[in-house]
Amino acid sequence: MDFSVRMFHLNDYLIKQKKYALADQVFRSGTSIGANLSEAIRAESDSDFVHKYSIAMKEAEETIYWLELASRVDLLDENLYQSLRSDCEELIKMGTATILTMLRNIKATKEDNHN
């Protein structure tokens, strides 16, 4: 949720700079991360949970792309860019670890059921 709030404020800033297309792209991908993670809470199965987390990680990677573009065209100062990128990379690390743990658990459950 905190990262989505940051994306909301970034969206406002970019709109004030009249960078509407970029504002829309980074807002959509940046807030989609948390939305997909929230949806995973009510996943219908372990594979659905992994799928929703995987979508969130794709959105996080896309968000990094848009943040880098904003930085390269001088819409974000270096400190803000690094801070946002670092937060997004941390979400990717946590999400990836969660996916890997869930996949290990799924595999272990399947192995236990076959024994």
PDB file of C-alpha atoms in Angstrom:
ATOM      1  CA  MET A   1       0.000   0.000   0.000  1.00  0.00           C
ATOM      2  CA  ASP A   2       2.819   2.429   0.834  1.00  0.00           C
ATOM      3  CA  PHE A   3       4.334   2.006  -2.629  1.00  0.00           C
ATOM      4  CA  SER A   4       0.924   2.617  -4.235  1.00  0.00           C
ATOM      5  CA  VAL A   5       0.609   5.832  -2.229  1.00  0.00           C
ATOM      6  CA  ARG A   6       4.017   6.906  -3.559  1.00  0.00           C
ATOM      7  CA  MET A   7       2.810   6.133  -7.094  1.00  0.00           C
ATOM      8  CA  PHE A   8      -0.278   8.256  -6.482  1.00  0.00           C
ATOM      9  CA  HIS A   9       1.904  11.234  -5.513  1.00  0.00           C
ATOM     10  CA  LEU A  10       4.225  10.619  -8.455  1.00  0.00           C
ATOM     11  CA  ASN A  11       1.183  10.561 -10.741  1.00  0.00           C
ATOM     12  CA  ASP A  12       0.080  13.966  -9.420  1.00  0.00           C
ATOM     13  CA  TYR A  13       3.573  15.359  -9.966  1.00  0.00           C
ATOM     14  CA  LEU A  14       3.808  14.036 -13.531  1.00  0.00           C
ATOM     15  CA  ILE A  15       0.349  15.390 -14.388  1.00  0.00           C
ATOM     16  CA  LYS A  16       1.445  18.822 -13.153  1.00  0.00           C
ATOM     17  CA  GLN A  17       4.411  18.466 -15.535  1.00  0.00           C
ATOM     18  CA  LYS A  18       1.876  17.677 -18.296  1.00  0.00           C
ATOM     19  CA  LYS A  19       3.393  14.227 -18.834  1.00  0.00           C
ATOM     20  CA  TYR A  20       0.018  12.516 -18.969  1.00  0.00           C
ATOM     21  CA  ALA A  21       0.958   9.335 -20.855  1.00  0.00           C
ATOM     22  CA  LEU A  22       3.922   8.604 -18.584  1.00  0.00           C
ATOM     23  CA  ALA A  23       1.876   9.477 -15.499  1.00  0.00           C
ATOM     24  CA  ASP A  24      -0.810   7.010 -16.548  1.00  0.00           C
ATOM     25  CA  GLN A  25       1.642   4.186 -17.336  1.00  0.00           C
ATOM     26  CA  VAL A  26       3.673   4.376 -14.132  1.00  0.00           C
ATOM     27  CA  PHE A  27       0.527   4.855 -12.038  1.00  0.00           C
ATOM     28  CA  ARG A  28      -1.182   1.818 -13.565  1.00  0.00           C
ATOM     29  CA  SER A  29       1.782  -0.538 -13.222  1.00  0.00           C
ATOM     30  CA  GLY A  30       2.882   0.835  -9.838  1.00  0.00           C
ATOM     31  CA  THR A  31      -0.529   0.508  -8.199  1.00  0.00           C
ATOM     32  CA  SER A  32      -1.243  -2.829  -9.884  1.00  0.00           C
ATOM     33  CA  ILE A  33       1.524  -4.420  -7.789  1.00  0.00           C
ATOM     34  CA  GLY A  34      -0.380  -3.992  -4.539  1.00  0.00           C
ATOM     35  CA  ALA A  35      -3.732  -4.784  -6.141  1.00  0.00           C
ATOM     36  CA  ASN A  36      -2.462  -8.151  -7.378  1.00  0.00           C
ATOM     37  CA  LEU A  37      -0.824  -8.943  -4.051  1.00  0.00           C
ATOM     38  CA  SER A  38      -4.115  -8.145  -2.305  1.00  0.00           C
ATOM     39  CA  GLU A  39      -5.993 -10.348  -4.739  1.00  0.00           C
ATOM     40  CA  ALA A  40      -3.592 -13.209  -3.961  1.00  0.00           C
ATOM     41  CA  ILE A  41      -4.821 -13.216  -0.373  1.00  0.00           C
ATOM     42  CA  ARG A  42      -8.096 -14.708  -1.604  1.00  0.00           C
ATOM     43  CA  ALA A  43      -6.539 -16.973  -4.225  1.00  0.00           C
ATOM     44  CA  GLU A  44      -8.609 -19.992  -5.146  1.00  0.00           C
ATOM     45  CA  SER A  45      -5.627 -22.337  -5.034  1.00  0.00           C
ATOM     46  CA  ASP A  46      -1.889 -22.381  -4.430  1.00  0.00           C
ATOM     47  CA  SER A  47      -1.299 -22.086  -8.175  1.00  0.00           C
ATOM     48  CA  ASP A  48      -3.670 -19.116  -8.354  1.00  0.00           C
ATOM     49  CA  PHE A  49      -1.708 -17.519  -5.502  1.00  0.00           C
ATOM     50  CA  VAL A  50       1.572 -18.009  -7.399  1.00  0.00           C
ATOM     51  CA  HIS A  51      -0.031 -16.683 -10.586  1.00  0.00           C
ATOM     52  CA  LYS A  52      -1.242 -13.491  -8.897  1.00  0.00           C
ATOM     53  CA  TYR A  53       2.137 -12.921  -7.277  1.00  0.00           C
ATOM     54  CA  SER A  54       3.820 -13.494 -10.636  1.00  0.00           C
ATOM     55  CA  ILE A  55       1.604 -10.857 -12.242  1.00  0.00           C
ATOM     56  CA  ALA A  56       2.534  -8.452  -9.446  1.00  0.00           C
ATOM     57  CA  MET A  57       6.237  -9.078 -10.122  1.00  0.00           C
ATOM     58  CA  LYS A  58       5.729  -8.379 -13.839  1.00  0.00           C
ATOM     59  CA  GLU A  59       4.012  -5.113 -12.947  1.00  0.00           C
ATOM     60  CA  ALA A  60       6.913  -4.223 -10.653  1.00  0.00           C
ATOM     61  CA  GLU A  61       9.395  -4.814 -13.483  1.00  0.00           C
ATOM     62  CA  GLU A  62       7.284  -2.638 -15.765  1.00  0.00           C
ATOM     63  CA  THR A  63       7.192   0.061 -13.100  1.00  0.00           C
ATOM     64  CA  ILE A  64      10.993   0.065 -12.951  1.00  0.00           C
ATOM     65  CA  TYR A  65      11.028   0.598 -16.716  1.00  0.00           C
ATOM     66  CA  TRP A  66       8.728   3.634 -16.478  1.00  0.00           C
ATOM     67  CA  LEU A  67      10.664   5.058 -13.532  1.00  0.00           C
ATOM     68  CA  GLU A  68      13.917   4.736 -15.457  1.00  0.00           C
ATOM     69  CA  LEU A  69      12.363   6.414 -18.487  1.00  0.00           C
ATOM     70  CA  ALA A  70      11.121   9.274 -16.303  1.00  0.00           C
ATOM     71  CA  SER A  71      14.605   9.612 -14.864  1.00  0.00           C
ATOM     72  CA  ARG A  72      16.352   9.528 -18.241  1.00  0.00           C
ATOM     73  CA  VAL A  73      14.150  12.297 -19.634  1.00  0.00           C
ATOM     74  CA  ASP A  74      14.885  14.367 -16.525  1.00  0.00           C
ATOM     75  CA  LEU A  75      11.428  14.219 -14.950  1.00  0.00           C
ATOM     76  CA  LEU A  76      12.740  12.694 -11.714  1.00  0.00           C
ATOM     77  CA  ASP A  77      15.758  13.821  -9.785  1.00  0.00           C
ATOM     78  CA  GLU A  78      18.297  11.118  -9.004  1.00  0.00           C
ATOM     79  CA  ASN A  79      17.381  10.797  -5.311  1.00  0.00           C
ATOM     80  CA  LEU A  80      13.673  10.342  -5.988  1.00  0.00           C
ATOM     81  CA  TYR A  81      14.361   7.894  -8.810  1.00  0.00           C
ATOM     82  CA  GLN A  82      16.723   5.802  -6.670  1.00  0.00           C
ATOM     83  CA  SER A  83      14.310   5.802  -3.752  1.00  0.00           C
ATOM     84  CA  LEU A  84      11.349   4.678  -5.874  1.00  0.00           C
ATOM     85  CA  ARG A  85      13.443   2.099  -7.727  1.00  0.00           C
ATOM     86  CA  SER A  86      14.842   0.739  -4.463  1.00  0.00           C
ATOM     87  CA  ASP A  87      11.332   0.341  -3.020  1.00  0.00           C
ATOM     88  CA  CYS A  88      10.176  -1.415  -6.172  1.00  0.00           C
ATOM     89  CA  GLU A  89      13.200  -3.712  -6.199  1.00  0.00           C
ATOM     90  CA  GLU A  90      12.512  -4.603  -2.570  1.00  0.00           C
ATOM     91  CA  LEU A  91       8.950  -5.557  -3.502  1.00  0.00           C
ATOM     92  CA  ILE A  92      10.368  -7.769  -6.267  1.00  0.00           C
ATOM     93  CA  LYS A  93      12.765  -9.473  -3.845  1.00  0.00           C
ATOM     94  CA  MET A  94      10.004 -10.150  -1.312  1.00  0.00           C
ATOM     95  CA  GLY A  95       7.540 -11.269  -3.965  1.00  0.00           C
ATOM     96  CA  THR A  96      10.048 -13.559  -5.647  1.00  0.00           C
ATOM     97  CA  ALA A  97      10.959 -15.134  -2.303  1.00  0.00           C
ATOM     98  CA  THR A  98       7.264 -15.693  -1.589  1.00  0.00           C
ATOM     99  CA  ILE A  99       6.731 -17.321  -4.997  1.00  0.00           C
ATOM    100  CA  LEU A 100       9.736 -19.610  -4.551  1.00  0.00           C
ATOM    101  CA  THR A 101       8.594 -20.648  -1.077  1.00  0.00           C
ATOM    102  CA  MET A 102       5.102 -21.403  -2.327  1.00  0.00           C
ATOM    103  CA  LEU A 103       6.464 -23.427  -5.264  1.00  0.00           C
ATOM    104  CA  ARG A 104       8.626 -25.458  -2.859  1.00  0.00           C
ATOM    105  CA  ASN A 105       5.580 -26.068  -0.655  1.00  0.00           C
ATOM    106  CA  ILE A 106       3.497 -27.145  -3.650  1.00  0.00           C
ATOM    107  CA  LYS A 107       6.235 -29.540  -4.751  1.00  0.00           C
ATOM    108  CA  ALA A 108       6.621 -30.962  -1.221  1.00  0.00           C
ATOM    109  CA  THR A 109       2.863 -31.478  -0.919  1.00  0.00           C
ATOM    110  CA  LYS A 110       2.761 -33.318  -4.245  1.00  0.00           C
ATOM    111  CA  GLU A 111       5.675 -35.506  -3.171  1.00  0.00           C
ATOM    112  CA  ASP A 112       4.005 -36.269   0.177  1.00  0.00           C
ATOM    113  CA  ASN A 113       0.776 -37.201  -1.591  1.00  0.00           C
ATOM    114  CA  HIS A 114       2.627 -39.637  -3.850  1.00  0.00           C
ATOM    115  CA  ASN A 115       4.314 -41.431  -0.950  1.00  0.00           C
TER     116      ASN A 115
END
